Amino acid sequence: MSLALDAAAQDLLFREAHTARAFTDEPVTDEQVRAIYDLIKLAPTAHNSSPLRVTLLRSAGAKERLLPLLTEKNRAQTAAAPLTAILSVDLWFHERLPKLFPVAPALKDVAYADAGERERAGVLSAGLQIGYFLLGVRAAGLAAGPMSGFDAPGVDKEFFGDGRQKALVVMNIGRPAATAYNPRLPRLDFEEAVTVL
Ligand SMILES: Cc1cc2nc3c(=O)[nH]c(=O)nc-3n(C[C@H](O)[C@H](O)[C@H](O)COP(=O)(O)O)c2cc1C
């Protein structure tokens, strides 16, 4: 009653959606990924900085470069996924601010001149974009398997040799197989997570 989103969409995006760890062979098309990106690019980010970058691993060769850098338990699910994305933060995102935040072009050289501050701000906004990306995958009727179990410096070196990008999450994407989902784990109740002052 309190939600504007219809019940079927609530189920698709939240109630029936799970982290997937097994997928069918059905490919994920470029059109599907573009449709997902065209939705999720509208996520809010600090100064509209949009620091998320998405690297799609489609070829067997690209997948082979990633697999040894994953923790053991993440390898089989990734090898079998029709599509795997490395979701990273562009640590030089401020270079795009004249396009993305034209109302204050000087921000590029003022607010984000310090590399440490830039990384902190970039990771926060890219993390939020990753949450949107996951919901976008679900909105396309697909399932996502987000993973942080990987050798992050190793992935950065293998895929982003110039040091400009840092991998935050590796995400498998596809149609869930019958064995894809684990039972839902408990969540914190409202009273445990929310403080009303
Ligand atoms: C940032 C992040 C990192 C995760 N890392 C892994 C991982 O390395 N391997 C894995 O199998 N699942 C991983 N998960 C999946 C979580 O364990 C899962 O989302 C959580 O248990 C909730 O499961 P549910 O979506 O089925 O309710 C990760 C999820 C997130 C959001």
PDB file of C-alpha atoms and ligand atoms in Angstrom:
ATOM      1  CA  MET A   1       0.000   0.000   0.000  1.00  0.00           C
ATOM      2  CA  SER A   2       2.850   2.378   0.781  1.00  0.00           C
ATOM      3  CA  LEU A   3       4.800   1.638  -2.408  1.00  0.00           C
ATOM      4  CA  ALA A   4       4.214   3.168  -5.828  1.00  0.00           C
ATOM      5  CA  LEU A   5       5.919   0.261  -7.659  1.00  0.00           C
ATOM      6  CA  ASP A   6       3.467  -2.453  -8.721  1.00  0.00           C
ATOM      7  CA  ALA A   7       3.656  -5.849  -7.009  1.00  0.00           C
ATOM      8  CA  ALA A   8       5.054  -7.706 -10.048  1.00  0.00           C
ATOM      9  CA  ALA A   9       7.928  -5.217 -10.345  1.00  0.00           C
ATOM     10  CA  GLN A  10       8.581  -5.454  -6.586  1.00  0.00           C
ATOM     11  CA  ASP A  11       8.884  -9.241  -6.962  1.00  0.00           C
ATOM     12  CA  LEU A  12      11.117  -9.011 -10.055  1.00  0.00           C
ATOM     13  CA  LEU A  13      13.527  -6.490  -8.572  1.00  0.00           C
ATOM     14  CA  PHE A  14      13.487  -7.509  -4.902  1.00  0.00           C
ATOM     15  CA  ARG A  15      11.360 -10.318  -3.424  1.00  0.00           C
ATOM     16  CA  GLU A  16      12.042 -13.068  -5.933  1.00  0.00           C
ATOM     17  CA  ALA A  17      15.469 -11.821  -6.980  1.00  0.00           C
ATOM     18  CA  HIS A  18      18.495 -13.584  -5.547  1.00  0.00           C
ATOM     19  CA  THR A  19      22.211 -13.734  -6.040  1.00  0.00           C
ATOM     20  CA  ALA A  20      22.692 -16.304  -8.828  1.00  0.00           C
ATOM     21  CA  ARG A  21      25.529 -18.829  -8.806  1.00  0.00           C
ATOM     22  CA  ALA A  22      24.518 -21.018 -11.792  1.00  0.00           C
ATOM     23  CA  PHE A  23      23.267 -19.970 -15.217  1.00  0.00           C
ATOM     24  CA  THR A  24      21.690 -21.438 -18.354  1.00  0.00           C
ATOM     25  CA  ASP A  25      23.566 -21.283 -21.681  1.00  0.00           C
ATOM     26  CA  GLU A  26      21.264 -18.555 -23.021  1.00  0.00           C
ATOM     27  CA  PRO A  27      23.477 -15.664 -24.159  1.00  0.00           C
ATOM     28  CA  VAL A  28      23.156 -12.134 -22.812  1.00  0.00           C
ATOM     29  CA  THR A  29      22.999  -9.889 -25.885  1.00  0.00           C
ATOM     30  CA  ASP A  30      24.684  -6.537 -26.479  1.00  0.00           C
ATOM     31  CA  GLU A  31      21.179  -5.060 -26.827  1.00  0.00           C
ATOM     32  CA  GLN A  32      20.262  -6.251 -23.334  1.00  0.00           C
ATOM     33  CA  VAL A  33      23.430  -4.753 -21.841  1.00  0.00           C
ATOM     34  CA  ARG A  34      22.799  -1.450 -23.662  1.00  0.00           C
ATOM     35  CA  ALA A  35      19.206  -1.366 -22.380  1.00  0.00           C
ATOM     36  CA  ILE A  36      20.478  -1.993 -18.835  1.00  0.00           C
ATOM     37  CA  TYR A  37      23.129   0.734 -19.157  1.00  0.00           C
ATOM     38  CA  ASP A  38      20.638   3.244 -20.580  1.00  0.00           C
ATOM     39  CA  LEU A  39      18.550   2.829 -17.412  1.00  0.00           C
ATOM     40  CA  ILE A  40      21.298   2.757 -14.832  1.00  0.00           C
ATOM     41  CA  LYS A  41      23.329   5.657 -16.238  1.00  0.00           C
ATOM     42  CA  LEU A  42      20.662   7.826 -14.600  1.00  0.00           C
ATOM     43  CA  ALA A  43      21.832   6.840 -11.104  1.00  0.00           C
ATOM     44  CA  PRO A  44      22.730   9.830  -8.939  1.00  0.00           C
ATOM     45  CA  THR A  45      26.453  10.371  -8.293  1.00  0.00           C
ATOM     46  CA  ALA A  46      28.458  13.121  -6.596  1.00  0.00           C
ATOM     47  CA  HIS A  47      28.584  16.100  -8.972  1.00  0.00           C
ATOM     48  CA  ASN A  48      27.089  13.749 -11.577  1.00  0.00           C
ATOM     49  CA  SER A  49      30.617  12.366 -11.841  1.00  0.00           C
ATOM     50  CA  SER A  50      29.523   8.887 -13.036  1.00  0.00           C
ATOM     51  CA  PRO A  51      32.812   7.143 -12.122  1.00  0.00           C
ATOM     52  CA  LEU A  52      31.635   3.556 -12.799  1.00  0.00           C
ATOM     53  CA  ARG A  53      33.264   1.777 -15.729  1.00  0.00           C
ATOM     54  CA  VAL A  54      32.062  -1.588 -17.024  1.00  0.00           C
ATOM     55  CA  THR A  55      34.334  -4.130 -18.714  1.00  0.00           C
ATOM     56  CA  LEU A  56      32.414  -6.975 -20.389  1.00  0.00           C
ATOM     57  CA  LEU A  57      34.193 -10.307 -20.683  1.00  0.00           C
ATOM     58  CA  ARG A  58      32.591 -12.064 -23.653  1.00  0.00           C
ATOM     59  CA  SER A  59      35.379 -14.099 -25.201  1.00  0.00           C
ATOM     60  CA  ALA A  60      36.774 -17.325 -23.752  1.00  0.00           C
ATOM     61  CA  GLY A  61      40.206 -15.673 -23.821  1.00  0.00           C
ATOM     62  CA  ALA A  62      39.052 -12.746 -21.681  1.00  0.00           C
ATOM     63  CA  LYS A  63      37.416 -15.118 -19.181  1.00  0.00           C
ATOM     64  CA  GLU A  64      40.626 -17.175 -19.000  1.00  0.00           C
ATOM     65  CA  ARG A  65      42.542 -14.063 -17.921  1.00  0.00           C
ATOM     66  CA  LEU A  66      40.122 -13.518 -15.020  1.00  0.00           C
ATOM     67  CA  LEU A  67      39.542 -17.043 -13.683  1.00  0.00           C
ATOM     68  CA  PRO A  68      42.918 -17.547 -11.896  1.00  0.00           C
ATOM     69  CA  LEU A  69      42.420 -14.214 -10.123  1.00  0.00           C
ATOM     70  CA  LEU A  70      39.124 -15.309  -8.511  1.00  0.00           C
ATOM     71  CA  THR A  71      38.857 -17.172  -5.227  1.00  0.00           C
ATOM     72  CA  GLU A  72      38.454 -20.906  -5.746  1.00  0.00           C
ATOM     73  CA  LYS A  73      34.703 -20.974  -4.988  1.00  0.00           C
ATOM     74  CA  ASN A  74      33.997 -18.209  -7.498  1.00  0.00           C
ATOM     75  CA  ARG A  75      35.714 -19.886 -10.466  1.00  0.00           C
ATOM     76  CA  ALA A  76      33.189 -22.500 -11.644  1.00  0.00           C
ATOM     77  CA  GLN A  77      30.208 -20.125 -11.501  1.00  0.00           C
ATOM     78  CA  THR A  78      32.153 -17.521 -13.475  1.00  0.00           C
ATOM     79  CA  ALA A  79      33.452 -20.006 -16.059  1.00  0.00           C
ATOM     80  CA  ALA A  80      29.850 -21.101 -16.723  1.00  0.00           C
ATOM     81  CA  ALA A  81      28.224 -17.650 -16.788  1.00  0.00           C
ATOM     82  CA  PRO A  82      27.261 -16.378 -20.263  1.00  0.00           C
ATOM     83  CA  LEU A  83      28.565 -12.910 -19.425  1.00  0.00           C
ATOM     84  CA  THR A  84      30.890 -11.541 -16.748  1.00  0.00           C
ATOM     85  CA  ALA A  85      31.391  -7.839 -16.025  1.00  0.00           C
ATOM     86  CA  ILE A  86      34.234  -6.188 -14.141  1.00  0.00           C
ATOM     87  CA  LEU A  87      32.731  -3.135 -12.453  1.00  0.00           C
ATOM     88  CA  SER A  88      35.442  -0.618 -11.686  1.00  0.00           C
ATOM     89  CA  VAL A  89      35.957   2.958 -10.600  1.00  0.00           C
ATOM     90  CA  ASP A  90      37.735   5.373 -12.937  1.00  0.00           C
ATOM     91  CA  LEU A  91      40.138   7.198 -10.619  1.00  0.00           C
ATOM     92  CA  TRP A  92      40.470   9.926 -13.229  1.00  0.00           C
ATOM     93  CA  PHE A  93      36.727  10.481 -13.481  1.00  0.00           C
ATOM     94  CA  HIS A  94      37.230  14.218 -12.865  1.00  0.00           C
ATOM     95  CA  GLU A  95      38.485  14.641 -16.445  1.00  0.00           C
ATOM     96  CA  ARG A  96      34.885  14.124 -17.624  1.00  0.00           C
ATOM     97  CA  LEU A  97      33.390  16.753 -15.298  1.00  0.00           C
ATOM     98  CA  PRO A  98      33.333  19.556 -17.917  1.00  0.00           C
ATOM     99  CA  LYS A  99      30.837  17.376 -19.846  1.00  0.00           C
ATOM    100  CA  LEU A 100      29.008  15.895 -16.865  1.00  0.00           C
ATOM    101  CA  PHE A 101      28.818  18.953 -14.602  1.00  0.00           C
ATOM    102  CA  PRO A 102      29.066  21.935 -16.975  1.00  0.00           C
ATOM    103  CA  VAL A 103      27.568  24.334 -14.424  1.00  0.00           C
ATOM    104  CA  ALA A 104      30.893  24.310 -12.499  1.00  0.00           C
ATOM    105  CA  PRO A 105      33.762  23.341 -14.826  1.00  0.00           C
ATOM    106  CA  ALA A 106      36.382  24.447 -12.277  1.00  0.00           C
ATOM    107  CA  LEU A 107      35.459  21.547  -9.966  1.00  0.00           C
ATOM    108  CA  LYS A 108      37.708  19.302 -12.019  1.00  0.00           C
ATOM    109  CA  ASP A 109      40.789  21.147 -10.786  1.00  0.00           C
ATOM    110  CA  VAL A 110      39.514  22.240  -7.364  1.00  0.00           C
ATOM    111  CA  ALA A 111      37.367  19.669  -5.537  1.00  0.00           C
ATOM    112  CA  TYR A 112      39.009  16.638  -7.137  1.00  0.00           C
ATOM    113  CA  ALA A 113      42.631  17.737  -7.420  1.00  0.00           C
ATOM    114  CA  ASP A 114      43.649  15.465  -4.510  1.00  0.00           C
ATOM    115  CA  ALA A 115      43.994  11.810  -5.573  1.00  0.00           C
ATOM    116  CA  GLY A 116      42.979  10.443  -2.149  1.00  0.00           C
ATOM    117  CA  GLU A 117      39.790  12.508  -1.988  1.00  0.00           C
ATOM    118  CA  ARG A 118      39.047  11.581  -5.588  1.00  0.00           C
ATOM    119  CA  GLU A 119      39.333   7.866  -4.830  1.00  0.00           C
ATOM    120  CA  ARG A 120      37.107   8.144  -1.734  1.00  0.00           C
ATOM    121  CA  ALA A 121      34.433  10.042  -3.667  1.00  0.00           C
ATOM    122  CA  GLY A 122      34.785   7.824  -6.739  1.00  0.00           C
ATOM    123  CA  VAL A 123      34.435   4.563  -4.825  1.00  0.00           C
ATOM    124  CA  LEU A 124      31.316   5.842  -3.051  1.00  0.00           C
ATOM    125  CA  SER A 125      29.550   6.929  -6.240  1.00  0.00           C
ATOM    126  CA  ALA A 126      30.713   3.919  -8.277  1.00  0.00           C
ATOM    127  CA  GLY A 127      29.460   1.627  -5.486  1.00  0.00           C
ATOM    128  CA  LEU A 128      26.066   3.229  -5.713  1.00  0.00           C
ATOM    129  CA  GLN A 129      26.112   2.813  -9.487  1.00  0.00           C
ATOM    130  CA  ILE A 130      26.937  -0.875  -8.987  1.00  0.00           C
ATOM    131  CA  GLY A 131      23.752  -1.259  -6.919  1.00  0.00           C
ATOM    132  CA  TYR A 132      21.808   0.353  -9.744  1.00  0.00           C
ATOM    133  CA  PHE A 133      23.556  -1.913 -12.267  1.00  0.00           C
ATOM    134  CA  LEU A 134      22.446  -4.972 -10.309  1.00  0.00           C
ATOM    135  CA  LEU A 135      18.851  -3.727 -10.295  1.00  0.00           C
ATOM    136  CA  GLY A 136      19.136  -2.977 -14.024  1.00  0.00           C
ATOM    137  CA  VAL A 137      20.154  -6.602 -14.655  1.00  0.00           C
ATOM    138  CA  ARG A 138      17.088  -7.733 -12.730  1.00  0.00           C
ATOM    139  CA  ALA A 139      14.877  -5.256 -14.623  1.00  0.00           C
ATOM    140  CA  ALA A 140      15.996  -6.998 -17.834  1.00  0.00           C
ATOM    141  CA  GLY A 141      14.664 -10.290 -16.415  1.00  0.00           C
ATOM    142  CA  LEU A 142      18.193 -11.576 -15.850  1.00  0.00           C
ATOM    143  CA  ALA A 143      20.012 -12.623 -12.686  1.00  0.00           C
ATOM    144  CA  ALA A 144      23.247 -11.236 -11.261  1.00  0.00           C
ATOM    145  CA  GLY A 145      26.007 -12.836  -9.225  1.00  0.00           C
ATOM    146  CA  PRO A 146      28.073 -10.029  -7.662  1.00  0.00           C
ATOM    147  CA  MET A 147      31.453 -11.060  -6.229  1.00  0.00           C
ATOM    148  CA  SER A 148      34.202  -9.370  -4.266  1.00  0.00           C
ATOM    149  CA  GLY A 149      36.153 -12.608  -3.855  1.00  0.00           C
ATOM    150  CA  PHE A 150      39.030 -11.851  -6.225  1.00  0.00           C
ATOM    151  CA  ASP A 151      42.612 -10.622  -6.190  1.00  0.00           C
ATOM    152  CA  ALA A 152      41.824  -6.942  -6.759  1.00  0.00           C
ATOM    153  CA  PRO A 153      45.413  -5.731  -7.377  1.00  0.00           C
ATOM    154  CA  GLY A 154      45.861  -8.702  -9.719  1.00  0.00           C
ATOM    155  CA  VAL A 155      42.689  -7.833 -11.687  1.00  0.00           C
ATOM    156  CA  ASP A 156      43.760  -4.172 -11.865  1.00  0.00           C
ATOM    157  CA  LYS A 157      47.151  -5.180 -13.235  1.00  0.00           C
ATOM    158  CA  GLU A 158      45.726  -7.678 -15.742  1.00  0.00           C
ATOM    159  CA  PHE A 159      42.893  -5.518 -17.100  1.00  0.00           C
ATOM    160  CA  PHE A 160      43.768  -1.905 -16.194  1.00  0.00           C
ATOM    161  CA  GLY A 161      47.522  -1.755 -16.562  1.00  0.00           C
ATOM    162  CA  ASP A 162      47.670   2.046 -16.632  1.00  0.00           C
ATOM    163  CA  GLY A 163      46.516   2.347 -12.978  1.00  0.00           C
ATOM    164  CA  ARG A 164      43.549   4.571 -13.847  1.00  0.00           C
ATOM    165  CA  GLN A 165      40.871   2.057 -12.862  1.00  0.00           C
ATOM    166  CA  LYS A 166      40.292  -0.105  -9.792  1.00  0.00           C
ATOM    167  CA  ALA A 167      38.052  -3.181  -9.903  1.00  0.00           C
ATOM    168  CA  LEU A 168      35.345  -3.088  -7.200  1.00  0.00           C
ATOM    169  CA  VAL A 169      33.027  -5.980  -8.071  1.00  0.00           C
ATOM    170  CA  VAL A 170      33.012  -8.819 -10.597  1.00  0.00           C
ATOM    171  CA  MET A 171      29.454  -9.678 -11.662  1.00  0.00           C
ATOM    172  CA  ASN A 172      28.160 -12.729 -13.497  1.00  0.00           C
ATOM    173  CA  ILE A 173      25.024 -12.119 -15.558  1.00  0.00           C
ATOM    174  CA  GLY A 174      22.605 -14.510 -17.223  1.00  0.00           C
ATOM    175  CA  ARG A 175      19.401 -16.500 -16.951  1.00  0.00           C
ATOM    176  CA  PRO A 176      19.394 -18.372 -13.641  1.00  0.00           C
ATOM    177  CA  ALA A 177      19.667 -22.156 -13.813  1.00  0.00           C
ATOM    178  CA  ALA A 178      17.391 -24.324 -11.625  1.00  0.00           C
ATOM    179  CA  THR A 179      20.196 -24.600  -9.051  1.00  0.00           C
ATOM    180  CA  ALA A 180      21.107 -20.895  -9.135  1.00  0.00           C
ATOM    181  CA  TYR A 181      19.776 -19.752  -5.795  1.00  0.00           C
ATOM    182  CA  ASN A 182      20.622 -20.444  -2.161  1.00  0.00           C
ATOM    183  CA  PRO A 183      17.829 -20.067   0.414  1.00  0.00           C
ATOM    184  CA  ARG A 184      17.282 -16.485   1.530  1.00  0.00           C
ATOM    185  CA  LEU A 185      19.400 -15.588   4.546  1.00  0.00           C
ATOM    186  CA  PRO A 186      17.934 -13.489   7.368  1.00  0.00           C
ATOM    187  CA  ARG A 187      18.010  -9.707   7.062  1.00  0.00           C
ATOM    188  CA  LEU A 188      18.114  -7.104   9.807  1.00  0.00           C
ATOM    189  CA  ASP A 189      14.698  -5.952  10.994  1.00  0.00           C
ATOM    190  CA  PHE A 190      13.718  -2.308  10.633  1.00  0.00           C
ATOM    191  CA  GLU A 191      14.376  -1.711  14.346  1.00  0.00           C
ATOM    192  CA  GLU A 192      17.881  -3.167  14.090  1.00  0.00           C
ATOM    193  CA  ALA A 193      18.957  -1.066  11.130  1.00  0.00           C
ATOM    194  CA  VAL A 194      17.024   2.180  11.394  1.00  0.00           C
ATOM    195  CA  THR A 195      17.374   4.817  14.080  1.00  0.00           C
ATOM    196  CA  VAL A 196      14.681   7.443  14.367  1.00  0.00           C
ATOM    197  CA  LEU A 197      15.823  10.546  16.209  1.00  0.00           C
TER     198      LEU A 197
HETATM  199  C1  LIG B   1      29.750  -6.730  -2.790  1.00  0.00           C
HETATM  200  C2  LIG B   1      29.331  -8.183  -2.806  1.00  0.00           C
HETATM  201  C3  LIG B   1      30.298  -9.166  -2.809  1.00  0.00           C
HETATM  202  C4  LIG B   1      29.949 -10.527  -2.864  1.00  0.00           C
HETATM  203  N1  LIG B   1      30.931 -11.471  -3.007  1.00  0.00           N
HETATM  204  C5  LIG B   1      30.575 -12.746  -3.270  1.00  0.00           C
HETATM  205  C6  LIG B   1      31.558 -13.706  -3.634  1.00  0.00           C
HETATM  206  O1  LIG B   1      32.754 -13.410  -3.724  1.00  0.00           O
HETATM  207  N2  LIG B   1      31.134 -14.972  -3.898  1.00  0.00           N
HETATM  208  C7  LIG B   1      29.823 -15.342  -3.835  1.00  0.00           C
HETATM  209  O2  LIG B   1      29.515 -16.506  -4.113  1.00  0.00           O
HETATM  210  N3  LIG B   1      28.867 -14.444  -3.486  1.00  0.00           N
HETATM  211  C8  LIG B   1      29.209 -13.165  -3.226  1.00  0.00           C
HETATM  212  N4  LIG B   1      28.232 -12.220  -2.931  1.00  0.00           N
HETATM  213  C9  LIG B   1      26.827 -12.639  -2.821  1.00  0.00           C
HETATM  214  C10 LIG B   1      26.252 -12.508  -1.388  1.00  0.00           C
HETATM  215  O3  LIG B   1      26.730 -13.548  -0.576  1.00  0.00           O
HETATM  216  C11 LIG B   1      24.714 -12.523  -1.495  1.00  0.00           C
HETATM  217  O4  LIG B   1      24.335 -11.408  -2.245  1.00  0.00           O
HETATM  218  C12 LIG B   1      24.008 -12.484  -0.154  1.00  0.00           C
HETATM  219  O5  LIG B   1      24.312 -13.621   0.591  1.00  0.00           O
HETATM  220  C13 LIG B   1      22.498 -12.388  -0.338  1.00  0.00           C
HETATM  221  O6  LIG B   1      22.023 -13.477  -1.072  1.00  0.00           O
HETATM  222  P1  LIG B   1      20.602 -13.398  -1.828  1.00  0.00           P
HETATM  223  O7  LIG B   1      20.781 -12.357  -2.909  1.00  0.00           O
HETATM  224  O8  LIG B   1      20.400 -14.769  -2.402  1.00  0.00           O
HETATM  225  O9  LIG B   1      19.582 -13.011  -0.846  1.00  0.00           O
HETATM  226  C14 LIG B   1      28.570 -10.889  -2.874  1.00  0.00           C
HETATM  227  C15 LIG B   1      27.591  -9.873  -2.855  1.00  0.00           C
HETATM  228  C16 LIG B   1      27.960  -8.552  -2.843  1.00  0.00           C
HETATM  229  C17 LIG B   1      26.871  -7.488  -2.916  1.00  0.00           C
END
